[in-house]
XYZ file of C-alpha atoms in Angstrom:
379
model
C -25.161 23.425 -42.364
C -28.476 23.240 -40.523
C -29.202 25.687 -37.720
C -29.825 23.725 -34.524
C -33.035 24.245 -32.642
C -34.574 23.201 -29.355
C -38.290 23.927 -28.995
C -40.896 22.943 -26.429
C -44.570 22.637 -27.175
C -46.780 22.867 -24.082
C -49.969 20.887 -24.228
C -51.612 22.420 -21.146
C -51.143 25.244 -18.659
C -49.855 22.808 -16.027
C -47.255 21.127 -18.234
C -44.780 23.693 -19.412
C -42.798 21.392 -21.670
C -44.597 18.193 -22.464
C -42.995 17.938 -25.875
C -39.415 18.663 -26.955
C -38.392 18.876 -30.591
C -34.633 18.689 -31.127
C -33.073 19.112 -34.543
C -30.404 20.726 -36.634
C -26.650 20.491 -36.205
C -25.710 19.781 -32.596
C -21.981 20.274 -32.991
C -19.151 22.173 -31.331
C -19.614 25.106 -33.698
C -23.074 25.766 -32.184
C -22.157 24.916 -28.585
C -22.159 28.517 -27.316
C -25.635 29.089 -28.818
C -27.165 25.870 -27.504
C -25.727 25.814 -23.976
C -27.802 28.746 -22.573
C -30.971 27.198 -23.986
C -30.179 23.825 -22.474
C -29.421 25.327 -19.052
C -32.586 27.434 -19.115
C -34.867 24.585 -20.216
C -33.338 21.920 -17.967
C -34.649 23.595 -14.830
C -38.235 23.685 -16.209
C -38.489 20.049 -17.262
C -40.929 18.036 -15.210
C -41.797 14.352 -15.319
C -41.045 12.446 -18.514
C -41.591 14.859 -21.447
C -42.057 13.531 -24.939
C -38.846 14.078 -26.910
C -38.447 13.974 -30.670
C -34.890 13.488 -31.941
C -35.921 12.903 -35.534
C -34.758 16.330 -36.685
C -31.113 15.788 -35.752
C -28.768 16.487 -38.637
C -25.084 16.581 -37.668
C -23.986 15.400 -34.209
C -20.655 15.262 -32.387
C -19.532 14.627 -28.810
C -20.099 18.260 -27.762
C -23.724 18.136 -28.910
C -24.239 14.715 -27.361
C -22.882 16.025 -24.056
C -25.440 18.862 -24.147
C -28.197 16.347 -24.725
C -27.001 14.348 -21.700
C -27.093 17.502 -19.586
C -30.586 18.250 -20.807
C -32.189 14.828 -20.560
C -29.928 12.802 -18.306
C -27.859 9.734 -19.173
C -30.568 7.159 -18.536
C -33.320 9.067 -20.394
C -31.066 9.707 -23.414
C -30.058 6.035 -23.489
C -33.711 5.016 -23.675
C -34.498 7.548 -26.419
C -31.505 6.417 -28.510
C -32.859 2.860 -28.402
C -36.500 3.762 -29.081
C -36.372 6.403 -31.818
C -35.421 5.923 -35.431
C -31.843 7.137 -35.521
C -28.941 6.113 -37.663
C -26.564 3.557 -36.178
C -23.749 6.147 -36.008
C -25.831 8.670 -34.011
C -27.206 5.953 -31.762
C -23.708 4.620 -31.015
C -22.400 8.142 -30.308
C -25.288 8.993 -27.968
C -24.902 5.723 -26.056
C -21.122 6.138 -25.713
C -21.371 9.721 -24.441
C -24.237 8.846 -22.085
C -22.275 5.941 -20.589
C -19.112 8.024 -20.228
C -20.860 10.949 -18.539
C -22.811 8.615 -16.259
C -19.524 7.076 -15.088
C -17.936 10.476 -14.476
C -20.963 11.651 -12.486
C -20.770 8.537 -10.284
C -17.042 9.107 -9.779
C -17.704 12.710 -8.717
C -20.357 11.551 -6.287
C -17.958 9.042 -4.725
C -15.097 11.573 -4.697
C -16.832 13.872 -2.195
C -16.837 11.967 1.117
C -17.596 13.570 4.428
C -14.986 15.546 6.330
C -14.733 12.823 8.973
C -14.016 10.184 6.323
C -11.318 12.387 4.784
C -9.641 12.912 8.172
C -9.760 9.207 9.000
C -8.492 8.388 5.514
C -5.503 10.709 5.906
C -4.750 9.218 9.321
C -4.896 5.719 7.855
C -2.591 6.695 4.981
C -0.111 8.261 7.424
C -0.109 5.164 9.629
C 0.324 2.872 6.633
C 3.167 5.022 5.272
C 4.904 5.030 8.656
C 4.577 1.254 8.931
C 5.963 0.748 5.416
C 8.924 3.044 6.155
C 9.649 1.213 9.417
C 9.471 -2.172 7.693
C 11.746 -1.023 4.869
C 14.200 0.436 7.372
C 14.309 -2.826 9.332
C 14.892 -4.811 6.143
C 17.670 -2.478 5.016
C 19.162 -2.601 8.510
C 19.273 -6.406 8.393
C 20.897 -6.367 4.960
C 23.514 -3.869 6.149
C 24.300 -5.831 9.322
C 24.753 -9.049 7.345
C 27.124 -7.317 4.907
C 28.962 -5.740 7.850
C 29.512 -9.100 9.548
C 30.708 -10.639 6.279
C 33.464 -8.093 5.633
C 34.567 -7.734 9.265
C 36.198 -11.164 9.072
C 37.760 -10.358 5.696
C 40.151 -7.393 6.120
C 41.143 -7.553 2.455
C 37.666 -6.303 1.535
C 37.811 -3.240 3.778
C 37.674 -0.022 1.750
C 39.919 2.180 3.859
C 40.302 4.901 1.238
C 36.547 5.403 1.004
C 36.271 5.272 4.801
C 38.921 7.979 5.209
C 37.225 10.196 2.620
C 33.843 9.918 4.346
C 35.458 10.467 7.761
C 36.858 13.734 6.495
C 33.534 14.737 4.957
C 31.171 13.901 7.828
C 33.608 14.151 10.735
C 36.491 16.557 10.322
C 34.595 19.092 8.209
C 31.728 19.139 10.730
C 33.884 20.043 13.750
C 33.643 23.866 13.340
C 29.851 24.027 13.014
C 29.280 21.527 15.850
C 31.704 23.335 18.188
C 30.278 26.771 17.394
C 26.644 25.743 17.762
C 27.123 23.887 21.043
C 29.259 26.729 22.436
C 26.449 29.204 21.759
C 23.761 26.881 23.116
C 25.851 26.292 26.243
C 26.154 30.031 26.751
C 22.380 30.471 26.324
C 21.577 27.633 28.766
C 23.959 29.073 31.338
C 22.509 32.569 30.975
C 18.889 31.403 31.256
C 19.702 29.087 34.159
C 21.521 31.843 36.016
C 18.600 34.211 35.485
C 16.126 31.775 37.062
C 18.385 30.409 39.803
C 19.395 33.897 40.921
C 15.878 34.414 42.276
C 16.519 31.545 44.706
C 20.081 32.513 45.560
C 21.401 29.402 43.828
C 23.354 30.861 40.921
C 26.271 28.582 41.701
C 24.227 25.589 40.515
C 24.288 26.960 36.967
C 27.540 25.054 36.573
C 25.836 21.761 37.419
C 22.919 22.612 35.117
C 25.183 23.194 32.115
C 27.314 20.120 32.784
C 24.342 17.839 33.406
C 22.394 19.009 30.335
C 25.279 18.812 27.876
C 26.809 15.579 29.084
C 23.500 13.738 29.153
C 21.302 15.288 26.443
C 22.299 18.410 24.551
C 25.738 17.281 23.421
C 24.613 14.120 21.638
C 21.204 15.447 20.594
C 22.424 18.645 18.939
C 25.248 16.791 17.235
C 22.910 14.098 15.940
C 20.444 16.677 14.597
C 23.251 18.549 12.860
C 24.545 15.343 11.325
C 21.035 14.378 10.245
C 20.662 17.645 8.370
C 24.210 17.777 7.061
C 25.353 14.208 6.472
C 22.159 12.200 5.912
C 21.160 14.620 3.161
C 24.626 14.339 1.608
C 24.450 10.531 1.634
C 21.011 10.586 -0.006
C 22.062 13.092 -2.665
C 25.254 11.196 -3.502
C 23.668 7.761 -3.790
C 20.540 9.214 -5.411
C 22.579 10.910 -8.122
C 24.354 7.626 -8.790
C 21.006 5.870 -8.970
C 19.650 8.476 -11.404
C 22.760 8.129 -13.597
C 22.457 4.306 -13.529
C 25.871 3.984 -11.862
C 24.466 1.593 -9.257
C 23.214 -0.667 -12.050
C 26.734 -0.593 -13.480
C 28.143 -1.616 -10.076
C 25.791 -4.606 -9.975
C 26.718 -5.484 -13.555
C 30.383 -5.642 -12.526
C 29.461 -8.187 -9.856
C 30.014 -5.804 -6.914
C 27.688 -5.211 -3.992
C 26.298 -1.646 -3.705
C 25.788 -2.218 0.026
C 29.421 -3.131 0.543
C 30.718 -0.462 -1.815
C 28.489 2.517 -0.943
C 26.719 1.919 2.361
C 29.261 0.306 4.682
C 32.004 2.986 4.328
C 29.449 5.657 5.158
C 28.043 3.712 8.110
C 31.513 3.036 9.549
C 32.481 6.686 9.056
C 29.396 7.842 10.961
C 29.986 5.297 13.730
C 33.470 6.723 14.231
C 32.727 10.404 13.663
C 29.556 10.961 15.697
C 30.948 9.858 19.117
C 34.007 12.072 18.582
C 31.822 15.013 17.545
C 29.590 14.361 20.564
C 32.614 14.599 22.872
C 33.644 17.866 21.189
C 30.087 19.163 21.578
C 30.091 18.356 25.292
C 33.352 20.227 25.810
C 32.212 23.194 23.698
C 28.882 23.454 25.526
C 30.523 23.439 28.931
C 33.079 25.954 27.668
C 30.262 28.274 26.562
C 28.605 27.887 29.958
C 31.951 28.571 31.658
C 32.399 31.813 29.704
C 28.948 33.031 30.767
C 29.603 32.013 34.392
C 32.911 33.875 34.378
C 31.489 37.031 32.766
C 27.963 37.266 34.189
C 28.151 35.380 37.511
C 31.712 36.206 38.605
C 32.531 32.524 38.950
C 36.245 32.146 38.197
C 37.492 29.393 35.950
C 39.190 27.575 38.833
C 35.926 27.435 40.814
C 34.051 26.333 37.697
C 36.468 23.451 37.162
C 36.435 22.594 40.866
C 32.641 22.295 40.878
C 32.789 20.067 37.784
C 35.424 17.901 39.462
C 33.368 17.483 42.619
C 30.204 16.577 40.715
C 29.477 12.981 39.799
C 29.351 13.465 36.044
C 30.833 10.189 34.792
C 27.449 8.457 34.648
C 25.900 11.314 32.658
C 28.893 11.367 30.332
C 28.587 7.640 29.615
C 24.825 7.885 29.065
C 25.284 10.651 26.505
C 28.208 9.004 24.758
C 26.522 5.591 24.474
C 23.640 7.140 22.526
C 25.982 8.414 19.815
C 26.683 5.093 17.989
C 22.973 4.256 17.895
C 22.080 7.644 16.430
C 25.015 7.430 13.986
C 23.959 4.021 12.692
C 20.340 5.074 12.150
C 21.216 8.404 10.506
C 23.607 6.758 8.041
C 21.129 3.963 7.372
C 18.227 6.315 6.632
C 20.358 8.529 4.400
C 21.622 5.586 2.331
C 18.200 3.922 2.106
C 16.536 7.073 0.787
C 19.303 7.381 -1.785
C 18.544 3.896 -3.129
C 14.846 4.822 -3.420
C 15.544 7.698 -5.825
C 14.096 7.328 -9.320
C 15.612 8.792 -12.469
C 14.776 12.484 -12.005
C 16.299 15.450 -10.219
C 12.967 16.087 -8.486
C 13.105 12.627 -6.943
C 16.600 13.341 -5.600
C 15.324 16.481 -3.880
C 12.241 14.771 -2.463
C 14.177 11.850 -0.990
C 16.877 14.152 0.372
C 14.219 16.089 2.244
C 12.633 12.848 3.408
C 15.983 11.578 4.718
C 16.513 14.704 6.829
C 12.983 14.646 8.238
C 13.082 10.922 9.055
C 16.543 11.149 10.631
C 15.643 14.052 12.905
C 12.339 12.399 13.859
C 14.011 9.087 14.718
C 16.769 10.795 16.720
C 14.371 12.862 18.827
C 11.994 9.921 19.317
C 14.731 7.560 20.468
C 16.268 10.220 22.710
C 12.922 10.834 24.394
C 12.313 7.113 24.911
C 15.838 6.639 26.251
C 15.422 9.579 28.640
C 12.169 8.149 30.035
C 13.632 4.656 30.376
C 16.829 5.815 32.085
C 14.889 8.072 34.414
C 12.676 5.198 35.504
C 15.722 2.980 35.961
C 17.465 5.642 38.054
C 20.504 5.786 35.790
């Protein structure tokens, strides 16, 4: 084993290192000894010093990397071609110099400005949103075609699966929907009474609760609950089947996964969500009625009389007509994310989260657009 060395021989007082003599074993075993010398000498190199590599004994990639740091990729490439080195050392030096030159260029390109990073993230978000919207439209078309095909063939209806999903996403969701909307109705009535009391108009709290729940809160809260509860369940169920290759088995048997897995869930949501919306409307107005009776001394008979005198049919129809649209989109997003699951449990969790986020976003976006449109139309 030859001790490595790195010496400089100044030729004048103005040239601190005009000549470099490199020799010995430049290997990983001597890396810790050579690295401080390389770092110290690299900062004092000026111009194009004369370098002698003739004393090199053993050489590996660690030593070659130190030489690249000391001399630079281009300079070391020239020296390897010019000096009398063995073919093995020359090939190693050239390979390491090329590799480190490529990594340095990649690092230079990987540090864009902050503005470019922000614009890049915005572009990626827009592209991702567009891809999701396009995939959703394609899946929606496929589902509608399958739906139209089986509607005219009653023998292909899967009533057992439909009943099971109705129980899961409809009947089992009644307690949580009723409780949540009852509490929200009580809160809306209490806050409305607190503000309206300053104007001597506490009696209009009844109209506030009825208007808000029939038109917006009933369907919106129910849809958000179903997005978090049912869309995630659809994604997890279909995703687990996808991970276990059960969907591939269904296709192998000549059956349609859309007809077998998607349509029963879509039909169940189309039936369950309007019914749950109606229950939510009643529960919200009941919560507001309890607050009016306890805090505002408005008896139940007066509360019902005010509701009867108000023109609430239009608001009720507006709220109820939103429910099938929200139900169709929630079921569609949940099923589509389930089909996108790969073969891991992590993928199931990621797509379940994505289904909930997308469903809630779509519901709130469509509700806001519908509210603006109906307000402009005077409906």
